[in-house]
PDB file of C-alpha atoms in Angstrom:
ATOM      1  CA  MET I   8      76.529   6.232-188.846  1.00  0.00           C
ATOM      2  CA  SER I   9      77.927   8.997-186.682  1.00  0.00           C
ATOM      3  CA  GLY I  10      81.660   9.540-186.497  1.00  0.00           C
ATOM      4  CA  TYR I  11      81.369  10.141-182.727  1.00  0.00           C
ATOM      5  CA  ASP I  12      83.325   7.581-180.669  1.00  0.00           C
ATOM      6  CA  ILE I  13      82.555   7.454-176.957  1.00  0.00           C
ATOM      7  CA  ASN I  14      85.761   5.562-176.340  1.00  0.00           C
ATOM      8  CA  SER I  15      87.816   8.393-177.790  1.00  0.00           C
ATOM      9  CA  LYS I  16      86.075  10.772-175.376  1.00  0.00           C
ATOM     10  CA  ARG I  17      87.007   8.539-172.443  1.00  0.00           C
ATOM     11  CA  VAL I  18      90.611   8.426-173.602  1.00  0.00           C
ATOM     12  CA  GLY I  19      90.602  12.222-173.887  1.00  0.00           C
ATOM     13  CA  CYS I  20      89.284  12.561-170.330  1.00  0.00           C
ATOM     14  CA  ARG I  21      91.959  10.172-169.019  1.00  0.00           C
ATOM     15  CA  MET I  22      94.640  12.144-170.837  1.00  0.00           C
ATOM     16  CA  GLU I  23      93.361  15.452-169.406  1.00  0.00           C
ATOM     17  CA  LYS I  24      93.259  13.956-165.929  1.00  0.00           C
ATOM     18  CA  SER I  25      96.776  12.615-166.297  1.00  0.00           C
ATOM     19  CA  ALA I  26      97.995  15.950-167.665  1.00  0.00           C
ATOM     20  CA  LEU I  27      96.472  17.895-164.762  1.00  0.00           C
ATOM     21  CA  HIS I  28      97.999  15.544-162.201  1.00  0.00           C
ATOM     22  CA  LYS I  29     101.399  16.116-163.785  1.00  0.00           C
ATOM     23  CA  GLU I  30     101.076  19.895-163.717  1.00  0.00           C
ATOM     24  CA  SER I  31     103.138  21.757-161.161  1.00  0.00           C
ATOM     25  CA  ILE I  32     101.368  23.203-158.146  1.00  0.00           C
ATOM     26  CA  ARG I  33     102.432  26.673-159.317  1.00  0.00           C
ATOM     27  CA  SER I  34     100.714  26.074-162.670  1.00  0.00           C
ATOM     28  CA  ILE I  35      97.548  24.809-160.964  1.00  0.00           C
ATOM     29  CA  LYS I  36      97.595  27.853-158.687  1.00  0.00           C
ATOM     30  CA  GLN I  37      97.528  30.060-161.788  1.00  0.00           C
ATOM     31  CA  ARG I  38      94.610  28.043-163.181  1.00  0.00           C
ATOM     32  CA  LEU I  39      92.680  28.569-159.955  1.00  0.00           C
ATOM     33  CA  ASN I  40      92.955  32.334-160.282  1.00  0.00           C
ATOM     34  CA  ASP I  41      90.186  32.014-162.870  1.00  0.00           C
ATOM     35  CA  LYS I  42      86.773  30.367-162.584  1.00  0.00           C
ATOM     36  CA  LEU I  43      87.068  26.692-163.584  1.00  0.00           C
ATOM     37  CA  ASP I  44      84.464  24.319-164.977  1.00  0.00           C
ATOM     38  CA  GLN I  45      83.116  21.475-162.851  1.00  0.00           C
ATOM     39  CA  ASP I  46      84.937  18.743-164.807  1.00  0.00           C
ATOM     40  CA  THR I  47      88.326  20.345-164.164  1.00  0.00           C
ATOM     41  CA  LEU I  48      87.509  20.861-160.490  1.00  0.00           C
ATOM     42  CA  LYS I  49      86.511  17.204-160.117  1.00  0.00           C
ATOM     43  CA  ILE I  50      89.819  16.124-161.611  1.00  0.00           C
ATOM     44  CA  LEU I  51      91.722  18.400-159.224  1.00  0.00           C
ATOM     45  CA  GLU I  52      89.719  17.051-156.277  1.00  0.00           C
ATOM     46  CA  GLN I  53      91.197  13.625-157.049  1.00  0.00           C
ATOM     47  CA  ASP I  54      94.759  14.986-157.011  1.00  0.00           C
ATOM     48  CA  SER I  55      96.489  13.473-153.973  1.00  0.00           C
ATOM     49  CA  ARG I  56      98.967  16.319-153.513  1.00  0.00           C
ATOM     50  CA  LYS I  57      98.358  18.317-150.332  1.00  0.00           C
ATOM     51  CA  GLY I  58      99.364  21.559-152.036  1.00  0.00           C
ATOM     52  CA  VAL I  59      96.672  21.092-154.671  1.00  0.00           C
ATOM     53  CA  GLN I  60      94.027  20.336-152.038  1.00  0.00           C
ATOM     54  CA  ASP I  61      95.022  23.434-150.062  1.00  0.00           C
ATOM     55  CA  LEU I  62      94.675  25.518-153.223  1.00  0.00           C
ATOM     56  CA  LEU I  63      91.249  24.009-153.893  1.00  0.00           C
ATOM     57  CA  THR I  64      90.110  24.794-150.358  1.00  0.00           C
ATOM     58  CA  ARG I  65      91.066  28.438-150.833  1.00  0.00           C
ATOM     59  CA  TYR I  66      89.429  28.457-154.261  1.00  0.00           C
ATOM     60  CA  TYR I  67      86.109  27.171-152.920  1.00  0.00           C
ATOM     61  CA  ARG I  68      86.261  29.595-149.985  1.00  0.00           C
ATOM     62  CA  ARG I  69      86.829  32.495-152.392  1.00  0.00           C
ATOM     63  CA  GLU I  70      83.988  31.372-154.654  1.00  0.00           C
ATOM     64  CA  LYS I  71      81.640  31.075-151.678  1.00  0.00           C
ATOM     65  CA  LYS I  72      82.555  34.572-150.498  1.00  0.00           C
ATOM     66  CA  GLN I  73      82.046  35.957-153.992  1.00  0.00           C
ATOM     67  CA  ALA I  74      78.638  34.283-154.274  1.00  0.00           C
ATOM     68  CA  GLN I  75      77.601  35.821-150.943  1.00  0.00           C
ATOM     69  CA  LEU I  76      78.822  39.241-152.079  1.00  0.00           C
ATOM     70  CA  LYS I  77      76.689  38.956-155.224  1.00  0.00           C
ATOM     71  CA  LYS I  78      73.664  37.946-153.161  1.00  0.00           C
ATOM     72  CA  ASP I  79      74.153  40.827-150.729  1.00  0.00           C
ATOM     73  CA  TYR I  80      74.718  43.198-153.648  1.00  0.00           C
ATOM     74  CA  GLN I  81      71.386  42.325-155.254  1.00  0.00           C
ATOM     75  CA  LEU I  82      69.596  42.939-151.945  1.00  0.00           C
ATOM     76  CA  LYS I  83      71.026  46.474-151.864  1.00  0.00           C
ATOM     77  CA  PHE I  84      68.856  47.392-154.867  1.00  0.00           C
ATOM     78  CA  LYS I  85      65.618  46.531-153.044  1.00  0.00           C
ATOM     79  CA  TYR I  86      64.569  50.091-152.182  1.00  0.00           C
ATOM     80  CA  GLU I  87      65.655  51.557-155.511  1.00  0.00           C
ATOM     81  CA  GLU I  88      63.658  48.876-157.348  1.00  0.00           C
ATOM     82  CA  ALA I  89      60.581  49.558-155.181  1.00  0.00           C
ATOM     83  CA  ALA I  90      60.829  53.279-155.956  1.00  0.00           C
ATOM     84  CA  ARG I  91      61.099  52.597-159.691  1.00  0.00           C
ATOM     85  CA  ALA I  92      58.120  50.247-159.498  1.00  0.00           C
ATOM     86  CA  ALA I  93      56.199  53.167-157.975  1.00  0.00           C
ATOM     87  CA  GLY I  94      57.060  55.317-160.989  1.00  0.00           C
ATOM     88  CA  TYR I  95      60.138  57.251-159.813  1.00  0.00           C
ATOM     89  CA  GLN I  96      63.132  57.521-162.149  1.00  0.00           C
ATOM     90  CA  CYS I  97      65.871  59.648-160.559  1.00  0.00           C
ATOM     91  CA  ILE I  98      66.480  58.142-157.136  1.00  0.00           C
ATOM     92  CA  ALA I  99      69.148  59.827-155.024  1.00  0.00           C
ATOM     93  CA  GLY I 100      70.815  58.206-152.044  1.00  0.00           C
ATOM     94  CA  VAL I 101      71.887  60.784-149.475  1.00  0.00           C
ATOM     95  CA  ASP I 102      74.239  60.459-146.501  1.00  0.00           C
ATOM     96  CA  GLU I 103      76.518  62.589-144.363  1.00  0.00           C
ATOM     97  CA  VAL I 104      79.729  62.162-142.392  1.00  0.00           C
ATOM     98  CA  GLY I 105      81.288  64.218-139.641  1.00  0.00           C
ATOM     99  CA  ARG I 106      78.649  64.688-136.965  1.00  0.00           C
ATOM    100  CA  GLY I 107      80.877  63.586-134.110  1.00  0.00           C
ATOM    101  CA  PRO I 108      84.267  65.276-134.678  1.00  0.00           C
ATOM    102  CA  LEU I 109      85.447  68.241-132.639  1.00  0.00           C
ATOM    103  CA  ALA I 110      86.875  69.924-135.742  1.00  0.00           C
ATOM    104  CA  GLY I 111      86.130  70.296-139.428  1.00  0.00           C
ATOM    105  CA  PRO I 112      82.929  70.572-141.435  1.00  0.00           C
ATOM    106  CA  VAL I 113      80.047  68.162-141.786  1.00  0.00           C
ATOM    107  CA  VAL I 114      79.961  66.804-145.351  1.00  0.00           C
ATOM    108  CA  ALA I 115      77.049  65.231-147.217  1.00  0.00           C
ATOM    109  CA  ALA I 116      76.753  63.578-150.604  1.00  0.00           C
ATOM    110  CA  ALA I 117      73.849  62.763-152.871  1.00  0.00           C
ATOM    111  CA  VAL I 118      74.299  60.107-155.553  1.00  0.00           C
ATOM    112  CA  ILE I 119      72.022  59.020-158.399  1.00  0.00           C
ATOM    113  CA  LEU I 120      73.022  55.642-159.810  1.00  0.00           C
ATOM    114  CA  PRO I 121      71.795  53.959-162.994  1.00  0.00           C
ATOM    115  CA  GLU I 122      69.406  51.033-162.750  1.00  0.00           C
ATOM    116  CA  THR I 123      72.328  48.627-163.139  1.00  0.00           C
ATOM    117  CA  CYS I 124      75.912  49.293-162.106  1.00  0.00           C
ATOM    118  CA  ASP I 125      79.074  47.399-161.230  1.00  0.00           C
ATOM    119  CA  LEU I 126      79.754  48.248-157.584  1.00  0.00           C
ATOM    120  CA  ILE I 127      79.781  44.789-156.002  1.00  0.00           C
ATOM    121  CA  GLY I 128      81.183  44.896-152.471  1.00  0.00           C
ATOM    122  CA  LEU I 129      80.070  48.496-151.859  1.00  0.00           C
ATOM    123  CA  THR I 130      78.697  49.070-148.370  1.00  0.00           C
ATOM    124  CA  ASP I 131      78.745  51.574-145.502  1.00  0.00           C
ATOM    125  CA  SER I 132      81.991  53.551-145.771  1.00  0.00           C
ATOM    126  CA  LYS I 133      82.790  52.853-142.106  1.00  0.00           C
ATOM    127  CA  GLN I 134      83.049  49.148-142.929  1.00  0.00           C
ATOM    128  CA  LEU I 135      85.511  49.671-145.781  1.00  0.00           C
ATOM    129  CA  SER I 136      89.272  50.079-145.543  1.00  0.00           C
ATOM    130  CA  GLU I 137      90.805  53.293-146.824  1.00  0.00           C
ATOM    131  CA  VAL I 138      92.033  51.449-149.922  1.00  0.00           C
ATOM    132  CA  LYS I 139      88.538  50.082-150.616  1.00  0.00           C
ATOM    133  CA  ARG I 140      86.947  53.499-150.050  1.00  0.00           C
ATOM    134  CA  ASP I 141      89.310  55.082-152.549  1.00  0.00           C
ATOM    135  CA  TYR I 142      88.581  52.285-155.040  1.00  0.00           C
ATOM    136  CA  PHE I 143      84.813  52.724-154.726  1.00  0.00           C
ATOM    137  CA  TYR I 144      85.132  56.520-154.782  1.00  0.00           C
ATOM    138  CA  GLN I 145      86.634  56.245-158.271  1.00  0.00           C
ATOM    139  CA  ALA I 146      84.153  53.530-159.326  1.00  0.00           C
ATOM    140  CA  ILE I 147      81.166  55.611-158.194  1.00  0.00           C
ATOM    141  CA  GLN I 148      82.513  58.621-160.103  1.00  0.00           C
ATOM    142  CA  ARG I 149      82.492  56.455-163.238  1.00  0.00           C
ATOM    143  CA  GLU I 150      79.129  54.761-162.671  1.00  0.00           C
ATOM    144  CA  ALA I 151      76.962  57.532-161.221  1.00  0.00           C
ATOM    145  CA  LEU I 152      74.536  59.580-163.278  1.00  0.00           C
ATOM    146  CA  ALA I 153      74.984  62.509-160.886  1.00  0.00           C
ATOM    147  CA  ILE I 154      76.875  63.346-157.692  1.00  0.00           C
ATOM    148  CA  GLY I 155      76.257  66.301-155.394  1.00  0.00           C
ATOM    149  CA  ILE I 156      78.308  67.499-152.403  1.00  0.00           C
ATOM    150  CA  GLY I 157      77.240  69.688-149.481  1.00  0.00           C
ATOM    151  CA  ILE I 158      79.702  71.112-146.945  1.00  0.00           C
ATOM    152  CA  VAL I 159      78.691  73.051-143.826  1.00  0.00           C
ATOM    153  CA  SER I 160      81.407  74.843-141.878  1.00  0.00           C
ATOM    154  CA  PRO I 161      82.196  74.655-138.137  1.00  0.00           C
ATOM    155  CA  GLU I 162      80.900  78.233-137.758  1.00  0.00           C
ATOM    156  CA  VAL I 163      77.469  77.232-139.047  1.00  0.00           C
ATOM    157  CA  ILE I 164      77.519  74.060-136.936  1.00  0.00           C
ATOM    158  CA  ASP I 165      78.088  76.236-133.845  1.00  0.00           C
ATOM    159  CA  GLU I 166      75.286  78.562-134.905  1.00  0.00           C
ATOM    160  CA  ILE I 167      72.496  76.082-135.752  1.00  0.00           C
ATOM    161  CA  ASN I 168      73.680  72.808-134.044  1.00  0.00           C
ATOM    162  CA  ILE I 169      75.106  69.675-135.633  1.00  0.00           C
ATOM    163  CA  LEU I 170      71.777  68.001-136.483  1.00  0.00           C
ATOM    164  CA  GLU I 171      70.479  71.023-138.395  1.00  0.00           C
ATOM    165  CA  ALA I 172      73.885  71.480-140.016  1.00  0.00           C
ATOM    166  CA  SER I 173      73.798  67.851-141.184  1.00  0.00           C
ATOM    167  CA  LYS I 174      70.369  68.408-142.726  1.00  0.00           C
ATOM    168  CA  GLN I 175      71.588  71.613-144.402  1.00  0.00           C
ATOM    169  CA  ALA I 176      74.587  69.772-145.879  1.00  0.00           C
ATOM    170  CA  MET I 177      72.254  67.095-147.249  1.00  0.00           C
ATOM    171  CA  LEU I 178      69.942  69.661-148.827  1.00  0.00           C
ATOM    172  CA  GLU I 179      72.951  71.419-150.385  1.00  0.00           C
ATOM    173  CA  ALA I 180      74.166  68.086-151.793  1.00  0.00           C
ATOM    174  CA  ILE I 181      70.744  67.417-153.323  1.00  0.00           C
ATOM    175  CA  GLU I 182      70.536  70.929-154.793  1.00  0.00           C
ATOM    176  CA  SER I 183      73.985  70.564-156.385  1.00  0.00           C
ATOM    177  CA  LEU I 184      73.007  67.457-158.361  1.00  0.00           C
ATOM    178  CA  GLU I 185      73.064  67.988-162.128  1.00  0.00           C
ATOM    179  CA  LEU I 186      69.961  65.794-162.413  1.00  0.00           C
ATOM    180  CA  ALA I 187      66.901  66.724-160.344  1.00  0.00           C
ATOM    181  CA  PRO I 188      65.952  63.722-158.183  1.00  0.00           C
ATOM    182  CA  ASP I 189      62.307  62.736-157.897  1.00  0.00           C
ATOM    183  CA  TYR I 190      62.850  60.439-154.891  1.00  0.00           C
ATOM    184  CA  LEU I 191      65.267  60.398-151.964  1.00  0.00           C
ATOM    185  CA  LEU I 192      66.648  57.517-149.913  1.00  0.00           C
ATOM    186  CA  LEU I 193      68.042  58.807-146.623  1.00  0.00           C
ATOM    187  CA  ASP I 194      70.067  57.272-143.816  1.00  0.00           C
ATOM    188  CA  ALA I 195      67.967  57.567-140.644  1.00  0.00           C
ATOM    189  CA  ILE I 196      66.918  61.194-141.118  1.00  0.00           C
ATOM    190  CA  GLU I 197      64.056  63.213-142.605  1.00  0.00           C
ATOM    191  CA  LEU I 198      64.510  66.400-144.602  1.00  0.00           C
ATOM    192  CA  ASN I 199      62.287  69.421-145.071  1.00  0.00           C
ATOM    193  CA  THR I 200      61.802  69.103-148.823  1.00  0.00           C
ATOM    194  CA  VAL I 201      58.937  68.578-151.247  1.00  0.00           C
ATOM    195  CA  ILE I 202      60.798  65.671-152.856  1.00  0.00           C
ATOM    196  CA  PRO I 203      59.275  62.324-151.776  1.00  0.00           C
ATOM    197  CA  GLN I 204      61.635  60.532-149.424  1.00  0.00           C
ATOM    198  CA  GLN I 205      62.198  57.367-147.438  1.00  0.00           C
ATOM    199  CA  SER I 206      64.314  57.213-144.287  1.00  0.00           C
ATOM    200  CA  LEU I 207      66.050  53.898-143.616  1.00  0.00           C
ATOM    201  CA  ILE I 208      67.659  52.847-140.352  1.00  0.00           C
ATOM    202  CA  LYS I 209      71.201  51.741-141.254  1.00  0.00           C
ATOM    203  CA  GLY I 210      70.420  52.830-144.786  1.00  0.00           C
ATOM    204  CA  ASP I 211      74.080  52.745-145.830  1.00  0.00           C
ATOM    205  CA  LEU I 212      73.968  48.970-145.291  1.00  0.00           C
ATOM    206  CA  LYS I 213      70.610  48.472-147.045  1.00  0.00           C
ATOM    207  CA  SER I 214      70.664  50.774-150.066  1.00  0.00           C
ATOM    208  CA  ILE I 215      73.301  50.851-152.813  1.00  0.00           C
ATOM    209  CA  SER I 216      72.589  54.553-153.420  1.00  0.00           C
ATOM    210  CA  ILE I 217      73.024  55.521-149.768  1.00  0.00           C
ATOM    211  CA  ALA I 218      76.184  53.407-149.545  1.00  0.00           C
ATOM    212  CA  ALA I 219      77.556  55.268-152.572  1.00  0.00           C
ATOM    213  CA  ALA I 220      76.737  58.619-150.943  1.00  0.00           C
ATOM    214  CA  SER I 221      78.401  57.434-147.739  1.00  0.00           C
ATOM    215  CA  VAL I 222      81.667  56.710-149.563  1.00  0.00           C
ATOM    216  CA  ILE I 223      81.656  59.956-151.538  1.00  0.00           C
ATOM    217  CA  ALA I 224      81.013  61.999-148.388  1.00  0.00           C
ATOM    218  CA  LYS I 225      83.615  60.119-146.333  1.00  0.00           C
ATOM    219  CA  VAL I 226      86.427  60.354-148.883  1.00  0.00           C
ATOM    220  CA  THR I 227      85.631  64.030-149.557  1.00  0.00           C
ATOM    221  CA  ARG I 228      85.766  64.893-145.871  1.00  0.00           C
ATOM    222  CA  ASP I 229      88.902  62.812-145.204  1.00  0.00           C
ATOM    223  CA  ARG I 230      90.706  64.681-147.984  1.00  0.00           C
ATOM    224  CA  LEU I 231      89.633  68.007-146.496  1.00  0.00           C
ATOM    225  CA  MET I 232      90.954  66.950-143.095  1.00  0.00           C
ATOM    226  CA  SER I 233      94.226  65.877-144.701  1.00  0.00           C
ATOM    227  CA  ARG I 234      94.649  69.438-145.990  1.00  0.00           C
ATOM    228  CA  TYR I 235      93.765  70.827-142.564  1.00  0.00           C
ATOM    229  CA  ASP I 236      96.408  68.557-141.037  1.00  0.00           C
ATOM    230  CA  ARG I 237      99.042  70.395-143.093  1.00  0.00           C
ATOM    231  CA  GLN I 238      97.503  73.779-142.316  1.00  0.00           C
ATOM    232  CA  TYR I 239      97.154  73.124-138.584  1.00  0.00           C
ATOM    233  CA  PRO I 240      99.876  70.664-137.541  1.00  0.00           C
ATOM    234  CA  GLY I 241      99.913  69.219-134.045  1.00  0.00           C
ATOM    235  CA  TYR I 242      96.340  67.900-133.837  1.00  0.00           C
ATOM    236  CA  ASP I 243      96.816  64.704-135.893  1.00  0.00           C
ATOM    237  CA  PHE I 244      93.878  65.559-138.177  1.00  0.00           C
ATOM    238  CA  LEU I 245      95.284  63.228-140.841  1.00  0.00           C
ATOM    239  CA  SER I 246      94.678  60.212-138.590  1.00  0.00           C
ATOM    240  CA  ASN I 247      91.703  61.265-136.462  1.00  0.00           C
ATOM    241  CA  GLN I 248      89.712  63.336-139.031  1.00  0.00           C
ATOM    242  CA  GLY I 249      88.881  65.773-136.237  1.00  0.00           C
ATOM    243  CA  TYR I 250      87.561  63.226-133.718  1.00  0.00           C
ATOM    244  CA  GLY I 251      88.527  63.668-130.080  1.00  0.00           C
ATOM    245  CA  THR I 252      91.454  61.273-129.854  1.00  0.00           C
ATOM    246  CA  LYS I 253      94.192  61.492-127.246  1.00  0.00           C
ATOM    247  CA  LYS I 254      96.577  63.214-129.681  1.00  0.00           C
ATOM    248  CA  HIS I 255      93.865  65.675-130.693  1.00  0.00           C
ATOM    249  CA  ILE I 256      93.130  66.619-127.067  1.00  0.00           C
ATOM    250  CA  GLU I 257      96.862  66.975-126.400  1.00  0.00           C
ATOM    251  CA  GLY I 258      97.029  69.346-129.373  1.00  0.00           C
ATOM    252  CA  LEU I 259      94.206  71.415-127.927  1.00  0.00           C
ATOM    253  CA  LYS I 260      95.977  71.590-124.569  1.00  0.00           C
ATOM    254  CA  GLN I 261      99.297  72.647-126.069  1.00  0.00           C
ATOM    255  CA  LEU I 262      98.262  74.719-129.100  1.00  0.00           C
ATOM    256  CA  GLY I 263      94.747  75.915-128.351  1.00  0.00           C
ATOM    257  CA  VAL I 264      91.703  76.109-130.590  1.00  0.00           C
ATOM    258  CA  THR I 265      91.978  76.531-134.370  1.00  0.00           C
ATOM    259  CA  PRO I 266      89.488  78.260-136.700  1.00  0.00           C
ATOM    260  CA  ILE I 267      88.148  74.854-137.773  1.00  0.00           C
ATOM    261  CA  HIS I 268      87.262  73.693-134.245  1.00  0.00           C
ATOM    262  CA  ARG I 269      83.612  73.490-133.218  1.00  0.00           C
ATOM    263  CA  ARG I 270      83.421  75.873-130.295  1.00  0.00           C
ATOM    264  CA  SER I 271      79.969  74.687-129.251  1.00  0.00           C
ATOM    265  CA  PHE I 272      81.309  71.176-128.540  1.00  0.00           C
ATOM    266  CA  ALA I 273      82.118  70.679-124.854  1.00  0.00           C
ATOM    267  CA  PRO I 274      85.679  69.330-125.175  1.00  0.00           C
ATOM    268  CA  VAL I 275      86.631  72.355-127.304  1.00  0.00           C
ATOM    269  CA  ARG I 276      84.901  74.914-125.029  1.00  0.00           C
ATOM    270  CA  ALA I 277      87.245  73.887-122.227  1.00  0.00           C
ATOM    271  CA  TYR I 278      90.200  75.343-124.147  1.00  0.00           C
ATOM    272  CA  LEU I 279      88.673  78.632-125.324  1.00  0.00           C
TER     273      LEU I 279
END
């Protein structure tokens, strides 16, 4: 005969339920910082205290958001997985930032990620806060198999136009990769290269590799503009990254054009 006693299990459950209902709300809040099993959650759902129910509501909302993030994250591997299924191994996501500013370079990044990586929540850099961008910048540095950067100066932008300069920055980023890519995923652009490529509209929202490149390029350029803000005070480059904000235009009016301004851009030409 088995030594298992179903009645002792029921008593244990009643004791656990009683113990949970006697716990302070602060203690339960600490419990809810971790993922709880269904039995514990059911017991807490029966707790009549409003504070506990409010904590549970936030817990379920957080879990739902996390589940959606995981779902969205898996979808971001769709194009990389299709490329691997076609026989490609080193897939580089490529993106650029800085087409629109009146000052500063255009910067591109190329990133090759491993088949699996822990970058949940990564998306288009424009949709991330500065804190999140810095977090993912460090995470991508740890996770990536290779990262390449391309930077094209304002002088070259003026000479060949911003679209061609953006393409040149992308090609430079690809060429600077320590691993040679055999397939490219690009954000709404096509490059003159023998490497097979796929251009995706809103690629930084659809591809984990392009999203990674977007963050690397954005943080790299923002840090450059921060240095330029100290070198050329009065234009608010730290806040506007070279875009034509009111403070930037006021700086142009009062201080004139700097060496990092794009002279071919109409708002700058007015102050030459």
